[in-house]
Steps between C-alpha positions, in 0.01 A plus 500: 500500500394771739732793569471719813487872448896509587604251276313644207647851582860341477414367160362814389833674612697238328306560180587895546861431546515291176313766303743759631807328408355415133424884491859585559633279221204621267625860567841430421405333177243800432229232467201708495230252411635276799519779729133554421422145555692513832309826625161329411609179709634711793157702518341163516702364794472820686131489453477164659789577772322828611117436479294611762316241675118450358231672684286304731129479429339735751230216539741257674 
C-alpha cells in the first residue's frame, strides 16, 4: 500500500504521541531502561519525520 507524504507524516506524528505518553508513565515509575528505549525510538521517528529531501543528481 502506498502512502502520500501527508498520510505518512500523520502516522509518524501518531507514533510520536504514543512514545510521549509512554514516556510520562515511565517517568512516573522511574523506569530508566524504558526511558532510554523510548528516547531511542523517538529519535528514530523524528529522523524519518524531519529528514531533508534527497539531493537531486546534477546530471538530471
